[in-house]
GROMACS .gro file of N, CA and C in nm:
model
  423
    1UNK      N    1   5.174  -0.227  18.989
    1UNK     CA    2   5.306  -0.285  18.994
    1UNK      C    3   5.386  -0.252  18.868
    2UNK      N    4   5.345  -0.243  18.764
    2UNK     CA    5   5.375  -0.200  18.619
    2UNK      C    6   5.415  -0.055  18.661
    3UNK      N    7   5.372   0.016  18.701
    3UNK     CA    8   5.422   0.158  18.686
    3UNK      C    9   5.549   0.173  18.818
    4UNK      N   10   5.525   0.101  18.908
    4UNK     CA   11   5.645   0.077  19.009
    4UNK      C   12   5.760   0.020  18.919
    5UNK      N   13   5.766  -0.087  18.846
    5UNK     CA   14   5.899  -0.155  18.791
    5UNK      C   15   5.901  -0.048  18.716
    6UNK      N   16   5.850   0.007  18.612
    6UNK     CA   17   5.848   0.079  18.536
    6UNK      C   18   5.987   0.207  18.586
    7UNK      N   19   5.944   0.253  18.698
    7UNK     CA   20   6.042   0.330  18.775
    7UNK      C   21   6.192   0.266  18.861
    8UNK      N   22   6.166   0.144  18.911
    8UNK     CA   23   6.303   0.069  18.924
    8UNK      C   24   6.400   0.068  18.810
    9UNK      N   25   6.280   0.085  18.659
    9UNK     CA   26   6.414   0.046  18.578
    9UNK      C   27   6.424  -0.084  18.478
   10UNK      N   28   6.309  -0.140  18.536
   10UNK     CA   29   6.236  -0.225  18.418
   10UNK      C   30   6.222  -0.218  18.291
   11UNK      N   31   6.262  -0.294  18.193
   11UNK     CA   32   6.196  -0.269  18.078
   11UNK      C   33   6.039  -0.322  18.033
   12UNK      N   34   5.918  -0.250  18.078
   12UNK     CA   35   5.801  -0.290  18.040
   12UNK      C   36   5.728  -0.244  17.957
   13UNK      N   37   5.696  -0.356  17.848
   13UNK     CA   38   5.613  -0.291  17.747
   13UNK      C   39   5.460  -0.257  17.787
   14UNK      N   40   5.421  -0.120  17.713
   14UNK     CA   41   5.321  -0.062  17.761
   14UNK      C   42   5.188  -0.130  17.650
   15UNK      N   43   5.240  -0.241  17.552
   15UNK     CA   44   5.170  -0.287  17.476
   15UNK      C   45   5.110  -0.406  17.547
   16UNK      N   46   4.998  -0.458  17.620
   16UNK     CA   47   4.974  -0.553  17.703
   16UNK      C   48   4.819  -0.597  17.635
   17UNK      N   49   4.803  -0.686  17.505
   17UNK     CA   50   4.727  -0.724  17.447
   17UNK      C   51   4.626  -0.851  17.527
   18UNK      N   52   4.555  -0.925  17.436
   18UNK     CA   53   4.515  -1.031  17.495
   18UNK      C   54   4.560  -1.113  17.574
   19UNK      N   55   4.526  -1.143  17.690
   19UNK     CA   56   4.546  -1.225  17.787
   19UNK      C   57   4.673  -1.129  17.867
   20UNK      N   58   4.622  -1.027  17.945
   20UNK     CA   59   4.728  -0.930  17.945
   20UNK      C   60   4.778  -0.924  18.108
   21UNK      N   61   4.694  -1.059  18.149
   21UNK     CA   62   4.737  -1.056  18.297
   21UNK      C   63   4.893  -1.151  18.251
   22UNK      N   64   4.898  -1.181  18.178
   22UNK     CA   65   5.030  -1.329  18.171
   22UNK      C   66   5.142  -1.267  18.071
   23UNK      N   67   5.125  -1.163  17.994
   23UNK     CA   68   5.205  -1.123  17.854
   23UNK      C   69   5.260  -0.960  17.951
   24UNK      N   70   5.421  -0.999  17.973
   24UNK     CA   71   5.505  -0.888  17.984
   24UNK      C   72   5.538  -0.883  18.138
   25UNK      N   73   5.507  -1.028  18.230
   25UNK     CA   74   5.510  -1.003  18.354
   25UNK      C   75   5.662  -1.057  18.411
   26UNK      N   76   5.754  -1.064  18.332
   26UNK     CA   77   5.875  -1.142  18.375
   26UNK      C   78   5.947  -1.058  18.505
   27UNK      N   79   5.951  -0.917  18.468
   27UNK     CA   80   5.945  -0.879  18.550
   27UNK      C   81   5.918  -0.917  18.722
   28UNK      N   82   5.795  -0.959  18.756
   28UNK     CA   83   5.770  -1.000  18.883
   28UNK      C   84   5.847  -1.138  18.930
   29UNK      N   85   5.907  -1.180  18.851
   29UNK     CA   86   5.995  -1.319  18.900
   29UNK      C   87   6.117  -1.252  18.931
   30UNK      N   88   6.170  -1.146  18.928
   30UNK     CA   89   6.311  -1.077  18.980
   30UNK      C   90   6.257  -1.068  19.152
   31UNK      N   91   6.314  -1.160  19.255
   31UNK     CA   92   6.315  -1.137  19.390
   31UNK      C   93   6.383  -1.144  19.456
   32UNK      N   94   6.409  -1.075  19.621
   32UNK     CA   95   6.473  -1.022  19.687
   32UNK      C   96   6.508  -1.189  19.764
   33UNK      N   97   6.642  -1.212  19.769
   33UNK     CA   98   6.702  -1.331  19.862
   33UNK      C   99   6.640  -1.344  19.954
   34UNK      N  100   6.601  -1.459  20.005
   34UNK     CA  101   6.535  -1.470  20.127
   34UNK      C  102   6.585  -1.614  20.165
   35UNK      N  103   6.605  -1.623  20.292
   35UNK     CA  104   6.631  -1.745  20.380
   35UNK      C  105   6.540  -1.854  20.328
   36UNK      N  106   6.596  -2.006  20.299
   36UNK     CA  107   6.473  -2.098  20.262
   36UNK      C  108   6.317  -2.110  20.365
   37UNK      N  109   6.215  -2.125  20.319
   37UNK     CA  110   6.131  -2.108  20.338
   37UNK      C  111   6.071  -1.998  20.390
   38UNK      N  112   6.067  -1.902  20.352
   38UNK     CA  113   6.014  -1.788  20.395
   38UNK      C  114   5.967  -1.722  20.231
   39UNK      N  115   5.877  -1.662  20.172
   39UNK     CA  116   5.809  -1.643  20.067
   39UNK      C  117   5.927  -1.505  20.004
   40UNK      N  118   5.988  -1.501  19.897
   40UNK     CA  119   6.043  -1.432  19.835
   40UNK      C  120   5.986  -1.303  19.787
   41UNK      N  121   5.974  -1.194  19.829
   41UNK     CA  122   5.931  -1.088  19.789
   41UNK      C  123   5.946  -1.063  19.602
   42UNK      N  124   5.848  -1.012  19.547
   42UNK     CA  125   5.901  -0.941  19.391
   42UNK      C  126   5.960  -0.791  19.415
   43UNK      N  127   6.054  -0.792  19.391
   43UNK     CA  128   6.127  -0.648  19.371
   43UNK      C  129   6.030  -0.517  19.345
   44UNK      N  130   5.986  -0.574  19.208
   44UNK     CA  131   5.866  -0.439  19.220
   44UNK      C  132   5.740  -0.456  19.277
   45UNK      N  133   5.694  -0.534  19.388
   45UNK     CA  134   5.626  -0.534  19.438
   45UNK      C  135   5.672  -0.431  19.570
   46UNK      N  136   5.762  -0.481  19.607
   46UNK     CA  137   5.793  -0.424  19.724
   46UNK      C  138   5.912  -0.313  19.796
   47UNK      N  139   5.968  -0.321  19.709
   47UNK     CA  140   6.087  -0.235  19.669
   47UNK      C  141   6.084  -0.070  19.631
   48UNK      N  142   6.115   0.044  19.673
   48UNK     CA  143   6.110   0.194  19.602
   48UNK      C  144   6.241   0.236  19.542
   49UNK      N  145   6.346   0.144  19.570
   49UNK     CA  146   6.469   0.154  19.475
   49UNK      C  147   6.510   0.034  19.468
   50UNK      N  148   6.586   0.007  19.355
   50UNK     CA  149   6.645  -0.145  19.314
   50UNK      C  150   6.736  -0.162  19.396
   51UNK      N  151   6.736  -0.280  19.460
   51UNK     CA  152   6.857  -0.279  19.538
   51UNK      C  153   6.983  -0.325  19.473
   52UNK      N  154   7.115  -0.318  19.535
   52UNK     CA  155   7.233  -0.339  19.477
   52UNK      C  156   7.269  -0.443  19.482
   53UNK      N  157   7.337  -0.532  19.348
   53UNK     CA  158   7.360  -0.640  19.326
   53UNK      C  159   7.366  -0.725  19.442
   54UNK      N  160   7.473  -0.734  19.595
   54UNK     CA  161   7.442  -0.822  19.638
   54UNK      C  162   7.409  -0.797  19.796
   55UNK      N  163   7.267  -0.681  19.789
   55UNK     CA  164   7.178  -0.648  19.886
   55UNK      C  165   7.048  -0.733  19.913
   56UNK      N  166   7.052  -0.800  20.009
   56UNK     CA  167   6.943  -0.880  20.063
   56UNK      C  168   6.839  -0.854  20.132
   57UNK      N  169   6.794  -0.707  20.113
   57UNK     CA  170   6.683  -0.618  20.131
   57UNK      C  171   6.669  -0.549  20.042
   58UNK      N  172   6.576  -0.402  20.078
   58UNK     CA  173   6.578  -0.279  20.004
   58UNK      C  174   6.507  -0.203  20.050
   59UNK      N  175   6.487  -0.077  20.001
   59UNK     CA  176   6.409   0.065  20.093
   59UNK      C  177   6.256   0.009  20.013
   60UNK      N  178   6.172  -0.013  20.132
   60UNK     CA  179   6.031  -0.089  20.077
   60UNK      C  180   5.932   0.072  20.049
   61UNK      N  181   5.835  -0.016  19.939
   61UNK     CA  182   5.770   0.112  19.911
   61UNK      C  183   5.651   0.103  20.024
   62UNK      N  184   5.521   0.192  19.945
   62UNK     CA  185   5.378   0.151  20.013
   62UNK      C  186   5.300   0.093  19.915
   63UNK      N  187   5.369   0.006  19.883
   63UNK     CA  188   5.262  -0.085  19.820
   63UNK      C  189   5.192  -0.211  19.855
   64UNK      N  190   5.335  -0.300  19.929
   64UNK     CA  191   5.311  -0.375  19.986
   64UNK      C  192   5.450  -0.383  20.035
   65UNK      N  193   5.388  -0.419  20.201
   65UNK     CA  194   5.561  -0.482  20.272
   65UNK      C  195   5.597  -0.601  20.265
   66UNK      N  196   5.551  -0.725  20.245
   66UNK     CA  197   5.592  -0.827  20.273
   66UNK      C  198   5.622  -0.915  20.075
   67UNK      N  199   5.487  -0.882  19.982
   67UNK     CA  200   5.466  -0.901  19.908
   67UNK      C  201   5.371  -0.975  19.868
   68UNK      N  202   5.312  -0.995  20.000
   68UNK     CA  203   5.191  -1.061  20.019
   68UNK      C  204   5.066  -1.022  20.027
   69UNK      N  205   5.102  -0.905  20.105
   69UNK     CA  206   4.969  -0.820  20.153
   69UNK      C  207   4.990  -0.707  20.105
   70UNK      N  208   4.873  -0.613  20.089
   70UNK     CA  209   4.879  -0.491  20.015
   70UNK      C  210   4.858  -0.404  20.162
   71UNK      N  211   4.975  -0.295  20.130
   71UNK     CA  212   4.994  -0.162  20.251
   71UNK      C  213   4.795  -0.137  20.278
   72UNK      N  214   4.692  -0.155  20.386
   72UNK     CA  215   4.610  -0.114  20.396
   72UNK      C  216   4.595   0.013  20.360
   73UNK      N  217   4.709   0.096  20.435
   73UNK     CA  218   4.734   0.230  20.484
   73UNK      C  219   4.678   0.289  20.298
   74UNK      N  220   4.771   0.271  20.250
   74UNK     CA  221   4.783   0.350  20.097
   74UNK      C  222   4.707   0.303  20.010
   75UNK      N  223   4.709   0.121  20.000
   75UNK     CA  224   4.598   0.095  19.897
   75UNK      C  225   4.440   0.017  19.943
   76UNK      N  226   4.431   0.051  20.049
   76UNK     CA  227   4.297  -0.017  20.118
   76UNK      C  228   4.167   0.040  20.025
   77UNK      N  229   4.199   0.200  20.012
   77UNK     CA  230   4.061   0.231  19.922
   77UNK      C  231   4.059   0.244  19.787
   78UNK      N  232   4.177   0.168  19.779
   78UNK     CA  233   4.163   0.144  19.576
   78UNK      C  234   4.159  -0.020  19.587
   79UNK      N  235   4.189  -0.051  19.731
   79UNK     CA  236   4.171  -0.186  19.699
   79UNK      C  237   4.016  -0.230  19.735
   80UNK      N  238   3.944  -0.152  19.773
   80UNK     CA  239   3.818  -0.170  19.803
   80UNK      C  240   3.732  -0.146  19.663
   81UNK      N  241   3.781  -0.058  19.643
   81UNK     CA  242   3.701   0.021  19.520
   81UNK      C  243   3.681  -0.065  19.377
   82UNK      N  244   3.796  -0.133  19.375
   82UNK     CA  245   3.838  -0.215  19.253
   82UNK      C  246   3.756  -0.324  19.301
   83UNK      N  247   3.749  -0.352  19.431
   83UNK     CA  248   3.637  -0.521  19.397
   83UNK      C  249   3.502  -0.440  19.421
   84UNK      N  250   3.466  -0.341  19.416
   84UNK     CA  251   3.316  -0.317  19.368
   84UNK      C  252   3.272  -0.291  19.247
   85UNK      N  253   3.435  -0.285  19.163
   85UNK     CA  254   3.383  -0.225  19.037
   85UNK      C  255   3.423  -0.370  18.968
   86UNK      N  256   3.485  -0.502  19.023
   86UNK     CA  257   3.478  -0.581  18.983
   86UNK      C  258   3.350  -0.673  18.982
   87UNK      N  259   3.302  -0.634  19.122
   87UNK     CA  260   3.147  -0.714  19.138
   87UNK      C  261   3.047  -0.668  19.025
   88UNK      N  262   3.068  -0.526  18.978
   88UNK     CA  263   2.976  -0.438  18.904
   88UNK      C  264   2.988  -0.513  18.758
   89UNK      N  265   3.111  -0.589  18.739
   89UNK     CA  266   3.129  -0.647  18.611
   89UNK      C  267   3.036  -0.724  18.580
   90UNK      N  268   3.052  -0.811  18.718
   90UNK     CA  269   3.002  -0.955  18.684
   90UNK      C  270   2.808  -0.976  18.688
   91UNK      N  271   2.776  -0.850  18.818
   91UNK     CA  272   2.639  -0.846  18.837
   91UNK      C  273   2.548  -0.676  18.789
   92UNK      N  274   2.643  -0.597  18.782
   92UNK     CA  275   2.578  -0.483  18.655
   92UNK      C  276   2.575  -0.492  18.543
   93UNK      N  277   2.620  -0.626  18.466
   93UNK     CA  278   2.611  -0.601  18.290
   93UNK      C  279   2.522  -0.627  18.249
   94UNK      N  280   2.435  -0.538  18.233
   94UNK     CA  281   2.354  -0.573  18.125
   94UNK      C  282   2.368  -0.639  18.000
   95UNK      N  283   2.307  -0.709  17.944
   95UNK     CA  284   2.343  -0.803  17.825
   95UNK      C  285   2.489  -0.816  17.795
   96UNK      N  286   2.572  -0.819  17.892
   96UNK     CA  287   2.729  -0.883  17.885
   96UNK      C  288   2.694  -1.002  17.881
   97UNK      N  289   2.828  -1.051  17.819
   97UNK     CA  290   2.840  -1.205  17.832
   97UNK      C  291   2.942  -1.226  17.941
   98UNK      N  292   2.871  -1.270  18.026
   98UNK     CA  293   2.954  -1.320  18.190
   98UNK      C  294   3.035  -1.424  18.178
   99UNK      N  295   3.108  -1.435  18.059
   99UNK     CA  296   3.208  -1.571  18.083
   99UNK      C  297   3.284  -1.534  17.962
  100UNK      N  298   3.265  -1.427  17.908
  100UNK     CA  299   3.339  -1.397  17.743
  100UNK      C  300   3.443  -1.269  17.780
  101UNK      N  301   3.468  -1.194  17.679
  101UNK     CA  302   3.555  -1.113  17.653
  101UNK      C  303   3.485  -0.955  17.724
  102UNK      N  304   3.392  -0.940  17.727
  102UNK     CA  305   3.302  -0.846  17.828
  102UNK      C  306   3.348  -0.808  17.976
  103UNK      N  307   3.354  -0.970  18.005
  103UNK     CA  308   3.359  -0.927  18.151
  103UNK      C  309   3.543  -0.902  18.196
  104UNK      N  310   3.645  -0.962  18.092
  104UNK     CA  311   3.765  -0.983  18.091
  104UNK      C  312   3.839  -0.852  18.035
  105UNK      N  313   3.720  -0.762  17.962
  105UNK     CA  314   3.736  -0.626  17.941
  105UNK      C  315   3.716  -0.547  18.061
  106UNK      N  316   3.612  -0.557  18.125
  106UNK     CA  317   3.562  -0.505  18.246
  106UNK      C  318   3.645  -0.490  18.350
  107UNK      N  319   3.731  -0.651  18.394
  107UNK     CA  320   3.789  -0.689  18.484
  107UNK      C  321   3.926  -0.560  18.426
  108UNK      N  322   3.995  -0.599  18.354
  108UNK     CA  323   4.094  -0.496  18.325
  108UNK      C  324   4.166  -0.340  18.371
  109UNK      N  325   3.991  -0.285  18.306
  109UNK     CA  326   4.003  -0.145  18.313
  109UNK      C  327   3.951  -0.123  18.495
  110UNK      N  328   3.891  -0.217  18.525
  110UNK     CA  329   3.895  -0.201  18.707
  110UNK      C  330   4.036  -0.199  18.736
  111UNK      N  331   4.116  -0.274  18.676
  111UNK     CA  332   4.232  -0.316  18.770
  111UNK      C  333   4.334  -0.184  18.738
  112UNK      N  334   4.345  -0.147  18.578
  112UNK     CA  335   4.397  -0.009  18.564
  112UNK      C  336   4.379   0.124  18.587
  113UNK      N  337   4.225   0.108  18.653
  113UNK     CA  338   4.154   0.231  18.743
  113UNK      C  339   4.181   0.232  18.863
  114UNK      N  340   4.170   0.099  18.948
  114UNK     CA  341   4.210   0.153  19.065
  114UNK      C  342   4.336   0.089  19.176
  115UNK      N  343   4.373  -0.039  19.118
  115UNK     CA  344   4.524  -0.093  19.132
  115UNK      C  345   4.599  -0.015  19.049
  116UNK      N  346   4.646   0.061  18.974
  116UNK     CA  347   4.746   0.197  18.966
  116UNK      C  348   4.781   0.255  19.056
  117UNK      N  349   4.960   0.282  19.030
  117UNK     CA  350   5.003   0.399  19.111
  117UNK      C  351   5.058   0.465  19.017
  118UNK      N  352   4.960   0.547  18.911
  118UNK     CA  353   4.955   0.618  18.801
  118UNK      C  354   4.894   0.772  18.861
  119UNK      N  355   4.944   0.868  18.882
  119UNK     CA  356   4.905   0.985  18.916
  119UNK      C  357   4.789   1.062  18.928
  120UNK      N  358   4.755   1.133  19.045
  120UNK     CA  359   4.628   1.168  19.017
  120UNK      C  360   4.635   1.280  18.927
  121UNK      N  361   4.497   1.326  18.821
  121UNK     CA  362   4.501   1.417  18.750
  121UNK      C  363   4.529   1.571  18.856
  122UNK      N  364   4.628   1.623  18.809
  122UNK     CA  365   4.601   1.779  18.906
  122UNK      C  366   4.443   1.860  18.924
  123UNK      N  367   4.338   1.830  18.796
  123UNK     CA  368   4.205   1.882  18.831
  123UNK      C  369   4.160   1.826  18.922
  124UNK      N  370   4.172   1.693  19.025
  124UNK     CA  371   4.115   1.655  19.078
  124UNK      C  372   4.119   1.681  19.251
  125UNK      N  373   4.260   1.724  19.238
  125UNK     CA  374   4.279   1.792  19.360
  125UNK      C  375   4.231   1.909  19.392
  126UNK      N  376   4.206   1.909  19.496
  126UNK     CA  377   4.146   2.061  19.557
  126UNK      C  378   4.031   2.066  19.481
  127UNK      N  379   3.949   2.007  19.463
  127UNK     CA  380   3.797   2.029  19.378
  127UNK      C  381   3.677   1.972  19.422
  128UNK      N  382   3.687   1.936  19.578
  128UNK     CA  383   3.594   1.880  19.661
  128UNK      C  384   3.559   1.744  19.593
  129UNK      N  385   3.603   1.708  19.506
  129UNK     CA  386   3.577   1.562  19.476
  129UNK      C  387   3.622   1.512  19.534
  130UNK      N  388   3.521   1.375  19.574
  130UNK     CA  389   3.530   1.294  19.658
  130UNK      C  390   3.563   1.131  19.633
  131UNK      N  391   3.477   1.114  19.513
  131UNK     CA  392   3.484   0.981  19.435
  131UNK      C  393   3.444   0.959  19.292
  132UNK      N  394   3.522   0.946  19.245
  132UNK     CA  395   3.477   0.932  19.069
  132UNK      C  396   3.578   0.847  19.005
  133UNK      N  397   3.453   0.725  18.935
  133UNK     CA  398   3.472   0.599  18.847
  133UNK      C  399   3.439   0.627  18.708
  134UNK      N  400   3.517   0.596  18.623
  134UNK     CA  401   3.467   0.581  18.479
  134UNK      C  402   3.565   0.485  18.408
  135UNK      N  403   3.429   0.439  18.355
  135UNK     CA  404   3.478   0.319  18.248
  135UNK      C  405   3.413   0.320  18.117
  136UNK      N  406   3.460   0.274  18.019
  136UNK     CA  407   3.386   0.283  17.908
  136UNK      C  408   3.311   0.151  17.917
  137UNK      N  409   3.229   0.113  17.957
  137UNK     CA  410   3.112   0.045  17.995
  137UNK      C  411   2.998   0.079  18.053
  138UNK      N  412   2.948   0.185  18.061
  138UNK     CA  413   2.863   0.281  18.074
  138UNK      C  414   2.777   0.273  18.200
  139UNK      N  415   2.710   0.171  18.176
  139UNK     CA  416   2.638   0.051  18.266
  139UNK      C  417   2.671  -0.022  18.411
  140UNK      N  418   2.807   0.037  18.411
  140UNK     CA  419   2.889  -0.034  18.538
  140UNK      C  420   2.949   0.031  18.595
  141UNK      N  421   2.914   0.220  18.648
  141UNK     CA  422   3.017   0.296  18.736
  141UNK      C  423   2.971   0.252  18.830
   0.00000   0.00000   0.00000
């Protein structure tokens, strides 16, 4: 979602320190008008261009349509991938501490590995690769 606002036009800092799910997210409170009771979309959740001041839609990306649910289509196998490499946190660490800064490191770099819509490297195309994880946690691809 960071690299989506990022492209709407957002100003997001790429500095996202401790506690980095809550620090720099103001962003996601900008949402699209919606009739009372019906759940307000986040702009960069769901949005591929900003819409115009007083547009009560917008051209939706594939990330998610509603803002609720994530596009299966596009992110089903990064969304799969990321809770195995989240399970891998919690039940591959070897001498981690399962309630400390370990696993909150772990959790992270899953989420910036495979919740990204950060580009694939060009070596990876066309190179019969099929699947490849890395984390600097050695212990947990």
């Amino acid at each position: 979602l960071w690299k989506n606002a990022q492209h709407l036009g957002y100003n997001i800092s790429s500095q996202r320190g401790g506690g980095w799910e809550l620090s720099g997210v103001d962003f996601l409170l900008d949402r699209l008008p919606l009739p009372p009771r019906k759940w307000p979309p986040s702009i960069p959740m769901v949005c591929a261009k900003q819409p115009l001041k007083d547009e009560k839609n917008c051209i939706r990306n594939k990330i998610s349509t509603d803002g609720i649910h994530w596009c299966i289509e596009t992110m089903g196998p990064r969304y799969a991938a990321s809770i195995a490499c989240l399970l891998g946190c919690v039940y591959n660490g070897k001498g981690l501490d399962k309630n400390g800064e370990d696993v909150r490191k772990c959790e992270q770099e899953c989420n910036e590995q495979f919740m990204s819509i950060t580009s694939v490297d060009e070596r990876w195309i066309g190179s019969e690769t099929t699947m490849f994880s890395q984390t600097n946690h050695g212990s947990r691809v």
